[in-house]
């Protein structure tokens, strides 16, 4: 009787483990969660040829530690640390990294559909060109920043500004905007390195 009970328990445990879906290693929000909760998250990406350097980064106005996964490939992703605290990650190549709302290379309409509400974008020149503005909808409270650019290098002069532009206008639609950078904030409760 004990053997039958042990066999039943072993089968139940094995079937429960099969029900677990494996984590997608290219799901960026999952990576953010790993970085925030696991000091040794790099071990999960042992094939990523991770590089690390500490340097002055203009965008952040100070010295940061920059970790790069899959450097020099389409899957390149950068994690920024402020001292030993992870701050954010970003990527701008159309590799395998994804979010539930869109990936680099997707048309902006994919993002708007996932948001289920109108979105707009800021001018396409200057410091952070094409930052997507999401005031309402399913993505509004997420700590994800998207930027877009047009498929053509010829940009109408009115789009070289800091103004916000409505995606529904014909002129904006004619730009055929696509996602060219995704940046995700890492929660402040994240673990530190070293």
PDB file of C-alpha atoms in Angstrom:
ATOM      1  CA  UNK A   1       0.000   0.000   0.000  1.00  0.00           C
ATOM      2  CA  UNK A   2       2.850   2.401   0.852  1.00  0.00           C
ATOM      3  CA  UNK A   3       4.461   1.726  -2.533  1.00  0.00           C
ATOM      4  CA  UNK A   4       1.237   2.590  -4.342  1.00  0.00           C
ATOM      5  CA  UNK A   5       0.893   5.797  -2.327  1.00  0.00           C
ATOM      6  CA  UNK A   6       4.527   6.778  -3.062  1.00  0.00           C
ATOM      7  CA  UNK A   7       4.015   6.041  -6.760  1.00  0.00           C
ATOM      8  CA  UNK A   8       0.870   8.196  -6.785  1.00  0.00           C
ATOM      9  CA  UNK A   9       2.691  11.092  -5.079  1.00  0.00           C
ATOM     10  CA  UNK A  10       5.624  10.829  -7.530  1.00  0.00           C
ATOM     11  CA  UNK A  11       3.258  10.895 -10.520  1.00  0.00           C
ATOM     12  CA  UNK A  12       1.381  13.885  -9.083  1.00  0.00           C
ATOM     13  CA  UNK A  13       4.603  15.828  -8.530  1.00  0.00           C
ATOM     14  CA  UNK A  14       5.872  15.019 -12.024  1.00  0.00           C
ATOM     15  CA  UNK A  15       2.610  16.088 -13.654  1.00  0.00           C
ATOM     16  CA  UNK A  16       2.581  19.382 -11.722  1.00  0.00           C
ATOM     17  CA  UNK A  17       6.096  20.168 -12.916  1.00  0.00           C
ATOM     18  CA  UNK A  18       5.047  19.575 -16.517  1.00  0.00           C
ATOM     19  CA  UNK A  19       2.266  22.161 -16.107  1.00  0.00           C
ATOM     20  CA  UNK A  20       4.783  24.892 -15.300  1.00  0.00           C
ATOM     21  CA  UNK A  21       5.494  26.983 -18.350  1.00  0.00           C
ATOM     22  CA  UNK A  22       9.158  27.798 -18.795  1.00  0.00           C
ATOM     23  CA  UNK A  23      10.087  31.462 -18.518  1.00  0.00           C
ATOM     24  CA  UNK A  24      10.820  33.016 -21.898  1.00  0.00           C
ATOM     25  CA  UNK A  25      14.472  34.128 -21.675  1.00  0.00           C
ATOM     26  CA  UNK A  26      13.737  36.962 -24.154  1.00  0.00           C
ATOM     27  CA  UNK A  27      10.848  38.453 -22.141  1.00  0.00           C
ATOM     28  CA  UNK A  28      12.308  41.754 -20.928  1.00  0.00           C
ATOM     29  CA  UNK A  29       9.822  42.297 -18.050  1.00  0.00           C
ATOM     30  CA  UNK A  30      10.832  38.855 -16.716  1.00  0.00           C
ATOM     31  CA  UNK A  31      14.477  39.911 -16.890  1.00  0.00           C
ATOM     32  CA  UNK A  32      13.604  43.094 -14.968  1.00  0.00           C
ATOM     33  CA  UNK A  33      11.968  40.924 -12.289  1.00  0.00           C
ATOM     34  CA  UNK A  34      15.064  38.699 -12.123  1.00  0.00           C
ATOM     35  CA  UNK A  35      17.387  41.689 -11.783  1.00  0.00           C
ATOM     36  CA  UNK A  36      15.141  43.214  -9.091  1.00  0.00           C
ATOM     37  CA  UNK A  37      14.944  40.056  -6.994  1.00  0.00           C
ATOM     38  CA  UNK A  38      18.041  37.981  -7.737  1.00  0.00           C
ATOM     39  CA  UNK A  39      21.521  39.316  -7.095  1.00  0.00           C
ATOM     40  CA  UNK A  40      22.979  36.542  -9.273  1.00  0.00           C
ATOM     41  CA  UNK A  41      20.665  37.053 -12.248  1.00  0.00           C
ATOM     42  CA  UNK A  42      23.654  36.987 -14.626  1.00  0.00           C
ATOM     43  CA  UNK A  43      23.984  33.238 -14.012  1.00  0.00           C
ATOM     44  CA  UNK A  44      20.734  32.726 -15.948  1.00  0.00           C
ATOM     45  CA  UNK A  45      22.353  34.423 -18.955  1.00  0.00           C
ATOM     46  CA  UNK A  46      25.690  32.600 -18.975  1.00  0.00           C
ATOM     47  CA  UNK A  47      25.624  32.510 -22.796  1.00  0.00           C
ATOM     48  CA  UNK A  48      25.139  36.302 -23.070  1.00  0.00           C
ATOM     49  CA  UNK A  49      28.857  37.244 -23.106  1.00  0.00           C
ATOM     50  CA  UNK A  50      28.053  39.977 -20.547  1.00  0.00           C
ATOM     51  CA  UNK A  51      30.457  42.916 -20.490  1.00  0.00           C
ATOM     52  CA  UNK A  52      30.691  45.461 -17.684  1.00  0.00           C
ATOM     53  CA  UNK A  53      32.237  48.910 -17.619  1.00  0.00           C
ATOM     54  CA  UNK A  54      31.983  51.971 -15.412  1.00  0.00           C
ATOM     55  CA  UNK A  55      31.937  55.254 -17.305  1.00  0.00           C
ATOM     56  CA  UNK A  56      30.404  58.709 -17.536  1.00  0.00           C
ATOM     57  CA  UNK A  57      27.077  58.456 -19.373  1.00  0.00           C
ATOM     58  CA  UNK A  58      25.757  61.756 -20.784  1.00  0.00           C
ATOM     59  CA  UNK A  59      22.132  60.593 -20.769  1.00  0.00           C
ATOM     60  CA  UNK A  60      22.271  60.105 -16.981  1.00  0.00           C
ATOM     61  CA  UNK A  61      24.575  63.040 -16.235  1.00  0.00           C
ATOM     62  CA  UNK A  62      27.002  60.966 -14.212  1.00  0.00           C
ATOM     63  CA  UNK A  63      29.095  57.856 -13.808  1.00  0.00           C
ATOM     64  CA  UNK A  64      27.201  54.589 -14.224  1.00  0.00           C
ATOM     65  CA  UNK A  65      28.042  50.919 -14.423  1.00  0.00           C
ATOM     66  CA  UNK A  66      26.920  49.626 -17.797  1.00  0.00           C
ATOM     67  CA  UNK A  67      26.344  45.899 -18.286  1.00  0.00           C
ATOM     68  CA  UNK A  68      25.744  44.724 -21.829  1.00  0.00           C
ATOM     69  CA  UNK A  69      24.210  41.370 -22.692  1.00  0.00           C
ATOM     70  CA  UNK A  70      24.910  39.883 -26.134  1.00  0.00           C
ATOM     71  CA  UNK A  71      27.167  42.814 -27.156  1.00  0.00           C
ATOM     72  CA  UNK A  72      27.527  43.472 -30.870  1.00  0.00           C
ATOM     73  CA  UNK A  73      24.519  41.328 -31.819  1.00  0.00           C
ATOM     74  CA  UNK A  74      20.889  42.050 -32.677  1.00  0.00           C
ATOM     75  CA  UNK A  75      20.053  40.807 -29.153  1.00  0.00           C
ATOM     76  CA  UNK A  76      22.217  43.446 -27.431  1.00  0.00           C
ATOM     77  CA  UNK A  77      20.579  44.749 -24.247  1.00  0.00           C
ATOM     78  CA  UNK A  78      22.027  47.251 -21.765  1.00  0.00           C
ATOM     79  CA  UNK A  79      21.474  47.323 -17.993  1.00  0.00           C
ATOM     80  CA  UNK A  80      22.354  50.588 -16.230  1.00  0.00           C
ATOM     81  CA  UNK A  81      23.440  50.626 -12.571  1.00  0.00           C
ATOM     82  CA  UNK A  82      23.667  53.717 -10.369  1.00  0.00           C
ATOM     83  CA  UNK A  83      26.413  52.758  -7.941  1.00  0.00           C
ATOM     84  CA  UNK A  84      25.443  49.170  -7.163  1.00  0.00           C
ATOM     85  CA  UNK A  85      21.687  49.595  -7.686  1.00  0.00           C
ATOM     86  CA  UNK A  86      20.162  48.535 -11.016  1.00  0.00           C
ATOM     87  CA  UNK A  87      18.307  51.505 -12.505  1.00  0.00           C
ATOM     88  CA  UNK A  88      16.923  50.458 -15.898  1.00  0.00           C
ATOM     89  CA  UNK A  89      17.522  48.424 -18.983  1.00  0.00           C
ATOM     90  CA  UNK A  90      17.044  49.218 -22.646  1.00  0.00           C
ATOM     91  CA  UNK A  91      17.566  47.861 -26.133  1.00  0.00           C
ATOM     92  CA  UNK A  92      17.316  49.355 -29.591  1.00  0.00           C
ATOM     93  CA  UNK A  93      17.955  46.479 -31.968  1.00  0.00           C
ATOM     94  CA  UNK A  94      15.307  44.242 -33.487  1.00  0.00           C
ATOM     95  CA  UNK A  95      16.534  41.014 -31.936  1.00  0.00           C
ATOM     96  CA  UNK A  96      14.557  38.579 -29.791  1.00  0.00           C
ATOM     97  CA  UNK A  97      13.767  40.801 -26.762  1.00  0.00           C
ATOM     98  CA  UNK A  98      10.086  41.517 -26.323  1.00  0.00           C
ATOM     99  CA  UNK A  99       7.428  42.995 -24.051  1.00  0.00           C
ATOM    100  CA  UNK A 100       3.738  42.024 -23.896  1.00  0.00           C
ATOM    101  CA  UNK A 101       2.945  45.273 -25.724  1.00  0.00           C
ATOM    102  CA  UNK A 102       5.419  45.344 -28.584  1.00  0.00           C
ATOM    103  CA  UNK A 103       9.025  44.906 -29.584  1.00  0.00           C
ATOM    104  CA  UNK A 104      11.647  46.922 -31.434  1.00  0.00           C
ATOM    105  CA  UNK A 105      10.718  46.986 -35.112  1.00  0.00           C
ATOM    106  CA  UNK A 106       6.951  46.807 -34.568  1.00  0.00           C
ATOM    107  CA  UNK A 107       4.815  49.573 -36.084  1.00  0.00           C
ATOM    108  CA  UNK A 108       3.456  52.042 -33.508  1.00  0.00           C
ATOM    109  CA  UNK A 109      -0.046  50.731 -34.224  1.00  0.00           C
ATOM    110  CA  UNK A 110       0.890  47.484 -32.407  1.00  0.00           C
ATOM    111  CA  UNK A 111       1.613  49.536 -29.294  1.00  0.00           C
ATOM    112  CA  UNK A 112      -1.607  51.525 -29.607  1.00  0.00           C
ATOM    113  CA  UNK A 113      -3.649  48.330 -30.043  1.00  0.00           C
ATOM    114  CA  UNK A 114      -2.021  46.762 -26.958  1.00  0.00           C
ATOM    115  CA  UNK A 115      -2.745  49.946 -24.997  1.00  0.00           C
ATOM    116  CA  UNK A 116      -6.400  49.896 -26.041  1.00  0.00           C
ATOM    117  CA  UNK A 117      -6.413  53.718 -25.947  1.00  0.00           C
ATOM    118  CA  UNK A 118      -4.962  56.558 -28.025  1.00  0.00           C
ATOM    119  CA  UNK A 119      -1.264  57.352 -27.748  1.00  0.00           C
ATOM    120  CA  UNK A 120       0.809  60.253 -29.022  1.00  0.00           C
ATOM    121  CA  UNK A 121       4.499  60.928 -29.505  1.00  0.00           C
ATOM    122  CA  UNK A 122       6.945  63.777 -29.062  1.00  0.00           C
ATOM    123  CA  UNK A 123       8.942  65.419 -31.856  1.00  0.00           C
ATOM    124  CA  UNK A 124      11.465  63.391 -33.798  1.00  0.00           C
ATOM    125  CA  UNK A 125      14.531  65.568 -33.334  1.00  0.00           C
ATOM    126  CA  UNK A 126      16.674  66.713 -30.418  1.00  0.00           C
ATOM    127  CA  UNK A 127      17.491  64.844 -27.187  1.00  0.00           C
ATOM    128  CA  UNK A 128      15.131  61.868 -26.939  1.00  0.00           C
ATOM    129  CA  UNK A 129      13.382  61.823 -30.290  1.00  0.00           C
ATOM    130  CA  UNK A 130      10.047  60.112 -30.717  1.00  0.00           C
ATOM    131  CA  UNK A 131       9.258  59.355 -27.073  1.00  0.00           C
ATOM    132  CA  UNK A 132       5.791  57.804 -26.935  1.00  0.00           C
ATOM    133  CA  UNK A 133       3.312  59.530 -24.624  1.00  0.00           C
ATOM    134  CA  UNK A 134       0.791  57.186 -22.998  1.00  0.00           C
ATOM    135  CA  UNK A 135      -1.647  59.013 -20.699  1.00  0.00           C
ATOM    136  CA  UNK A 136      -4.360  56.373 -20.432  1.00  0.00           C
ATOM    137  CA  UNK A 137      -4.984  52.751 -21.267  1.00  0.00           C
ATOM    138  CA  UNK A 138      -3.462  49.425 -20.287  1.00  0.00           C
ATOM    139  CA  UNK A 139       0.162  50.552 -20.583  1.00  0.00           C
ATOM    140  CA  UNK A 140      -0.157  53.959 -18.882  1.00  0.00           C
ATOM    141  CA  UNK A 141       0.964  52.738 -15.443  1.00  0.00           C
ATOM    142  CA  UNK A 142       3.787  50.514 -16.690  1.00  0.00           C
ATOM    143  CA  UNK A 143       7.375  51.634 -16.168  1.00  0.00           C
ATOM    144  CA  UNK A 144       8.170  51.105 -19.854  1.00  0.00           C
ATOM    145  CA  UNK A 145       9.249  53.894 -22.201  1.00  0.00           C
ATOM    146  CA  UNK A 146       8.989  53.449 -25.955  1.00  0.00           C
ATOM    147  CA  UNK A 147      10.504  55.651 -28.628  1.00  0.00           C
ATOM    148  CA  UNK A 148       9.617  55.619 -32.310  1.00  0.00           C
ATOM    149  CA  UNK A 149      11.093  56.808 -35.560  1.00  0.00           C
ATOM    150  CA  UNK A 150       9.760  57.027 -39.100  1.00  0.00           C
ATOM    151  CA  UNK A 151      10.660  54.518 -41.799  1.00  0.00           C
ATOM    152  CA  UNK A 152      12.048  57.373 -43.911  1.00  0.00           C
ATOM    153  CA  UNK A 153      14.999  59.576 -43.005  1.00  0.00           C
ATOM    154  CA  UNK A 154      13.112  62.512 -44.523  1.00  0.00           C
ATOM    155  CA  UNK A 155      11.116  64.016 -41.648  1.00  0.00           C
ATOM    156  CA  UNK A 156       8.760  66.977 -42.179  1.00  0.00           C
ATOM    157  CA  UNK A 157      10.120  70.065 -40.395  1.00  0.00           C
ATOM    158  CA  UNK A 158       7.072  70.439 -38.101  1.00  0.00           C
ATOM    159  CA  UNK A 159       8.075  67.154 -36.419  1.00  0.00           C
ATOM    160  CA  UNK A 160      11.457  68.587 -35.365  1.00  0.00           C
ATOM    161  CA  UNK A 161      10.199  69.986 -32.073  1.00  0.00           C
ATOM    162  CA  UNK A 162       9.454  69.157 -28.461  1.00  0.00           C
ATOM    163  CA  UNK A 163       5.717  69.206 -29.194  1.00  0.00           C
ATOM    164  CA  UNK A 164       3.429  66.234 -28.739  1.00  0.00           C
ATOM    165  CA  UNK A 165       1.768  64.860 -31.872  1.00  0.00           C
ATOM    166  CA  UNK A 166      -1.475  62.935 -32.159  1.00  0.00           C
ATOM    167  CA  UNK A 167      -1.044  59.564 -33.811  1.00  0.00           C
ATOM    168  CA  UNK A 168      -4.487  59.752 -35.410  1.00  0.00           C
ATOM    169  CA  UNK A 169      -3.618  62.616 -37.787  1.00  0.00           C
ATOM    170  CA  UNK A 170      -2.983  61.710 -41.424  1.00  0.00           C
ATOM    171  CA  UNK A 171       0.422  63.436 -41.341  1.00  0.00           C
ATOM    172  CA  UNK A 172       1.508  61.342 -38.358  1.00  0.00           C
ATOM    173  CA  UNK A 173       0.248  58.153 -39.983  1.00  0.00           C
ATOM    174  CA  UNK A 174       2.163  58.990 -43.171  1.00  0.00           C
ATOM    175  CA  UNK A 175       5.405  58.850 -41.158  1.00  0.00           C
ATOM    176  CA  UNK A 176       4.920  55.064 -40.753  1.00  0.00           C
ATOM    177  CA  UNK A 177       6.423  55.110 -37.266  1.00  0.00           C
ATOM    178  CA  UNK A 178       7.970  52.017 -35.722  1.00  0.00           C
ATOM    179  CA  UNK A 179       9.331  51.232 -32.246  1.00  0.00           C
ATOM    180  CA  UNK A 180      13.092  51.798 -32.233  1.00  0.00           C
ATOM    181  CA  UNK A 181      13.933  51.698 -28.498  1.00  0.00           C
ATOM    182  CA  UNK A 182      12.397  50.203 -25.373  1.00  0.00           C
ATOM    183  CA  UNK A 183      13.479  51.180 -21.872  1.00  0.00           C
ATOM    184  CA  UNK A 184      12.198  49.579 -18.656  1.00  0.00           C
ATOM    185  CA  UNK A 185      12.692  50.971 -15.163  1.00  0.00           C
ATOM    186  CA  UNK A 186      13.955  48.453 -12.601  1.00  0.00           C
ATOM    187  CA  UNK A 187      12.073  48.735  -9.264  1.00  0.00           C
ATOM    188  CA  UNK A 188      13.942  50.521  -6.473  1.00  0.00           C
ATOM    189  CA  UNK A 189      13.632  47.437  -4.271  1.00  0.00           C
ATOM    190  CA  UNK A 190      16.113  45.705  -6.549  1.00  0.00           C
ATOM    191  CA  UNK A 191      19.077  43.808  -5.169  1.00  0.00           C
ATOM    192  CA  UNK A 192      22.527  45.342  -5.352  1.00  0.00           C
ATOM    193  CA  UNK A 193      25.604  43.940  -7.057  1.00  0.00           C
ATOM    194  CA  UNK A 194      28.745  42.798  -5.230  1.00  0.00           C
TER     195      UNK A 194
END
